Amino acid sequence: MTGTKPADVDVAVVGAGFAGLYLIHKLRGLGFDVRCYDQADDVGGTWYWNRYPGARCDIPTTDYTFSFDEELEQAWTWSEKYATQPEILDYLRFVADRFDLRRDIEFGTRVDQAVWDDAARVWRLRTSAGEELTCRFYVMATGCLSLPKRPDIEGVDRFAGEVYFTGKWPHEPVDFTGKRVAVIGTGSSAIQAIPHIAEQAESLTVFQRTPAYSIPARNGPASSERLAQIAKDRAAYRDAARWSPGGIPGEYEENYALLMTPEQQRERFEKRYAEGELFAILGVFNDQSARLPANDIVSELIREKIRERVSDPKVAEALCPKDYPFGTKRPCLDTNYYETYNLPHVRLVDVRETPIVTVTETGIDTSAESLNFDAIVYATGFDAMTGPLVSVDITGRDDVTLKQKWADGPSTYLGLTTTGFPNFFTITGPGSPSVLSNMAVSIEQHVEWVADCLTWLRDEGYRTIEPTQSAEAGWNQHVADYAALTLTDLANSWYVGANVPGKPRLLYPYVGGVEAYRAACDEVTGRRYLGFALAGPTGSECNDGVVRRVQPDVAIVLNLFEALGVPGVETLPVPDARAFMTAMAATRMPGPEVGEIVDGELPGADGPLPYRLYRPATPGPHPVIAYFHGGGWVLGDLDSDDPLCRDLCDRIGAVVVSVNYRHAPEARFPAAADDAFAAVEWIAAHAAELGGIPGQLVVAGWSAGGNLATVAAQRARDAGGPPIAGQLLICPVTDSDLSRSSYEENGVGYILTTATMRWFWDHYADPADRTSPVCAPLRGELGGLPPAVIMTADFDPLRDEGIAYAEALAAAGVPVQHVRARGQVHTSVTMVDVVLSGAAVRAELADCVRGWLTA
Ligand code: NA7
């Protein structure tokens, strides 16, 4: 780029911490000239500022380290499992010296303003030193926790004694000997500082608003096991970190608390607790981050440990977090934190009981007392993730500032870029794993992604890169979809911006993990920068699109199916396919409890048929749903759709009668359809005996069962009864035409395949019968049918015939609600406790059905 550049430098970087240092080194090596700015007087970023007593890393330092250079790794040895702030700062200084990075850094200098000049296609920067400079690319490497939050406490400026902020600790030694010290806050910083301050202070009073979940760090020498792994094959170890959920290689096995006995739960917990590592305790059970009952188990076990560590039961209780799930606020690792409260000169003030009224000239007044101090330490946290970005005046195209654009919350593509701000990158920005991961790994990935991108642009002759609106909206949606699977909204944490008054509430980091995130980034680059508009003097290019459209939990299931090599059922003989389905059903979670489940028999068209009745726990009588399971008329039984039937019973408050009709190939068309109609007639006639409300009968089914349900409704209309209040059709088969685009788009890779559908049809009906409305209800007369709710899934071969049926019913004057399940597959809503995102869809379906029944 040098020689052709229209700007003073190719790249300007803000921040000389881990990210800025590696950016300088990496980009320099690729022939870009770089200028870096930092307000601090030296390198270090977060480790320059956070020099409070006890400050240390809480990711094992063997992993919280640069991995891009093997020689660098060999040249540095960490002294402990969790290195202290001075040691980490020394390391970053060592890195800066080793690669001669300081010559490109302006210390003590802040970038006050950055404005995109669209005509010149450069960023124009103004610094606190009065310097003006242009750059082609502008990178904010400012860290996620670098803007301390001003404490929202009355009177903070009045105190005449010593005042300290953990996030801006003085460089000179601070001595608390003989002093009465107050610490406000009990987050990670306070938890690290408190035991050290208590060692010196004459008295220490800790003001706690929300207790943290903390476990012993068990600091000491670095894990010998980990060191041995690194020594054995460093490259493999680092690669495993890059492709792990959190950025540290480790044990990520399947362990569902809700499937374990209490003894197994405790054993597993103790093992993980003993490791003294964040990812270990965050991953005791697979279901703890998504399911409250599983989380409750871990939370209670941690509270038990806290109670063991604190002598005074009242103080212990106050230190036990009880109103938010474990992991929804940043958990802490400590050394003697809880034990510090056993010291006679240390006191805890619970500001929820006795709020701070004001800071005074001499101390702090609470609602209960006036306390005098010599020093106040604010450990009150940061305006995280977005604060450091929007606090700089960054103006993109059309005079829009980043602060304005993000007024309702950050909007990014991959947490790296944002529309309206060409050639602008954020390292570990909102919408990337960042603070939920090992930062060192995430920083390296972002730096390398940016470096690759700049190199590619140079090679392709492009001058600008900017994400498209749709790519960015798609990414934001994906980030939000992932967040919705977690319990993070149940805590007022900085993860969701709740610690800063007025900050938009959403989960700022990407919770999908380092591995999934890296795969998405790689896919974007592999598809010629999917979702980016690229332009240069000789042309432009835009491969618009959304990189992740499948719901995150569905994607996990699909990956699992692929990893397990689950065979297509059409490759198996029918008995084996059935046995396989039964085996799969046996391993899943059961679905919600209902009032009662009774098995029985009802008369079908040609002999008795088994049914299973689900009764709500609420007093009856209830409306009745005649339900038909899926399985392509070949597979499925009363067990196959059991969790879904429980869920419908529970949500709708209806008796669900699931009927096991005759199956093909033993009983081909129209046996199943005849059985379904016979069952509907019988259920209608016996509604009262079944505990139902006569006349409030809904037909329902999933997949082939949806086909049978609507065929039964068509027959009932033609036969003059029984009356049907509505049809709940979940991904129904409505036609025998397998040439619709959804068969093309979704025919492979989304569980139900085109090949399987063909196999089902071949078993069920002769080609000559397939145009009959009893086979293909879309081809029938649709006027006069009961209201319908039709759910279609985006990634289902049957999607388009479901949509066509909804449209045809509407055209025939039938009231129809079409529920489009975004990012879902054919099986999603039946996987009740597996695909959690299906719950919102089932809730929508249930609302609609309840609407008919109460109308
Ligand atoms: P945190 O984790 O945000 O902790 C800040 C603490 O300060 C937290 O306990 C807050 O209580 C408390 N706080 C904030 N404002 C007040 C007022 N007005 N009154 C009483 N208490 C208050 O910041 P840290 O620096 O400890 O840690 C930041 C991250 O750095 C950490 O997560 C690691 O990733 C490294 P609240 O919970 O808001 O009730």
mmCIF file of C-alpha atoms and ligand atoms in Angstrom, residues 58 145 149 151-153 166 184-190 207-210 329-330 351-352 356 379-382 492 494 499, ligand 1:
data_model
loop_
_atom_site.group_PDB
_atom_site.id
_atom_site.type_symbol
_atom_site.label_atom_id
_atom_site.label_comp_id
_atom_site.label_asym_id
_atom_site.label_seq_id
_atom_site.Cartn_x
_atom_site.Cartn_y
_atom_site.Cartn_z
ATOM 1 C CA ASP A 58 -8.402 -14.762 36.250
ATOM 2 C CA LEU A 145 -13.416 -2.554 30.270
ATOM 3 C CA LYS A 149 -18.060 4.176 35.342
ATOM 4 C CA PRO A 151 -20.087 6.126 40.671
ATOM 5 C CA ASP A 152 -23.753 7.101 40.715
ATOM 6 C CA ILE A 153 -23.597 8.020 44.402
ATOM 7 C CA THR A 166 -9.561 0.429 41.074
ATOM 8 C CA ILE A 184 -17.600 0.352 47.466
ATOM 9 C CA GLY A 185 -18.475 -2.542 45.192
ATOM 10 C CA THR A 186 -18.029 -6.294 45.310
ATOM 11 C CA GLY A 187 -17.232 -7.235 41.706
ATOM 12 C CA SER A 188 -14.042 -8.924 40.498
ATOM 13 C CA SER A 189 -11.834 -5.923 41.245
ATOM 14 C CA ALA A 190 -13.091 -5.484 44.806
ATOM 15 C CA PHE A 207 -20.289 -1.611 50.899
ATOM 16 C CA GLN A 208 -22.042 -4.351 48.976
ATOM 17 C CA ARG A 209 -25.035 -3.869 46.710
ATOM 18 C CA THR A 210 -25.070 -7.225 44.916
ATOM 19 C CA LYS A 329 -23.031 -11.750 36.158
ATOM 20 C CA ARG A 330 -19.292 -12.192 35.773
ATOM 21 C CA VAL A 351 -26.506 -1.305 51.023
ATOM 22 C CA ARG A 352 -29.720 -3.000 50.029
ATOM 23 C CA ILE A 356 -25.757 4.831 50.999
ATOM 24 C CA ALA A 379 -14.502 -0.576 42.737
ATOM 25 C CA THR A 380 -17.689 0.351 40.949
ATOM 26 C CA GLY A 381 -16.992 -1.017 37.495
ATOM 27 C CA PHE A 382 -16.969 0.179 33.919
ATOM 28 C CA ASN A 492 -28.621 -6.640 36.216
ATOM 29 C CA TRP A 494 -22.667 -5.047 32.924
ATOM 30 C CA ASN A 499 -24.823 -1.062 35.562
HETATM 31 P P1 NA7 B 1 -17.989 -4.844 38.305
HETATM 32 O O1 NA7 B 1 -17.910 -6.291 38.166
HETATM 33 O O2 NA7 B 1 -18.910 -4.081 37.436
HETATM 34 O O3 NA7 B 1 -18.298 -4.536 39.835
HETATM 35 C C1 NA7 B 1 -18.705 -3.273 40.253
HETATM 36 C C2 NA7 B 1 -19.234 -3.396 41.634
HETATM 37 O O4 NA7 B 1 -19.542 -2.104 42.115
HETATM 38 C C3 NA7 B 1 -20.516 -4.206 41.722
HETATM 39 O O5 NA7 B 1 -20.489 -4.951 42.894
HETATM 40 C C4 NA7 B 1 -21.561 -3.124 41.760
HETATM 41 O O6 NA7 B 1 -22.770 -3.536 42.338
HETATM 42 C C5 NA7 B 1 -20.876 -2.116 42.601
HETATM 43 N N1 NA7 B 1 -21.467 -0.801 42.466
HETATM 44 C C6 NA7 B 1 -21.503 -0.043 41.340
HETATM 45 N N2 NA7 B 1 -22.134 1.111 41.603
HETATM 46 C C7 NA7 B 1 -22.497 1.067 42.905
HETATM 47 C C8 NA7 B 1 -23.190 1.947 43.771
HETATM 48 N N3 NA7 B 1 -23.621 3.107 43.314
HETATM 49 N N4 NA7 B 1 -23.398 1.570 45.036
HETATM 50 C C9 NA7 B 1 -22.959 0.401 45.471
HETATM 51 N N5 NA7 B 1 -22.298 -0.486 44.707
HETATM 52 C C10 NA7 B 1 -22.065 -0.161 43.443
HETATM 53 O O7 NA7 B 1 -16.551 -4.169 38.083
HETATM 54 P P2 NA7 B 1 -15.141 -4.763 38.470
HETATM 55 O O8 NA7 B 1 -14.156 -3.702 38.247
HETATM 56 O O9 NA7 B 1 -15.144 -5.404 39.780
HETATM 57 O O10 NA7 B 1 -14.925 -5.893 37.413
HETATM 58 C C11 NA7 B 1 -14.989 -5.618 36.023
HETATM 59 C C12 NA7 B 1 -14.438 -6.708 35.228
HETATM 60 O O11 NA7 B 1 -13.047 -6.619 35.153
HETATM 61 C C13 NA7 B 1 -14.643 -8.074 35.728
HETATM 62 O O12 NA7 B 1 -15.885 -8.566 35.510
HETATM 63 C C14 NA7 B 1 -13.582 -8.848 34.993
HETATM 64 O O13 NA7 B 1 -14.007 -9.109 33.687
HETATM 65 C C15 NA7 B 1 -12.469 -7.912 34.975
HETATM 66 P P3 NA7 B 1 -23.995 -4.059 41.425
HETATM 67 O O14 NA7 B 1 -23.574 -5.408 40.997
HETATM 68 O O15 NA7 B 1 -24.074 -3.097 40.249
HETATM 69 O O16 NA7 B 1 -25.171 -4.013 42.278
#
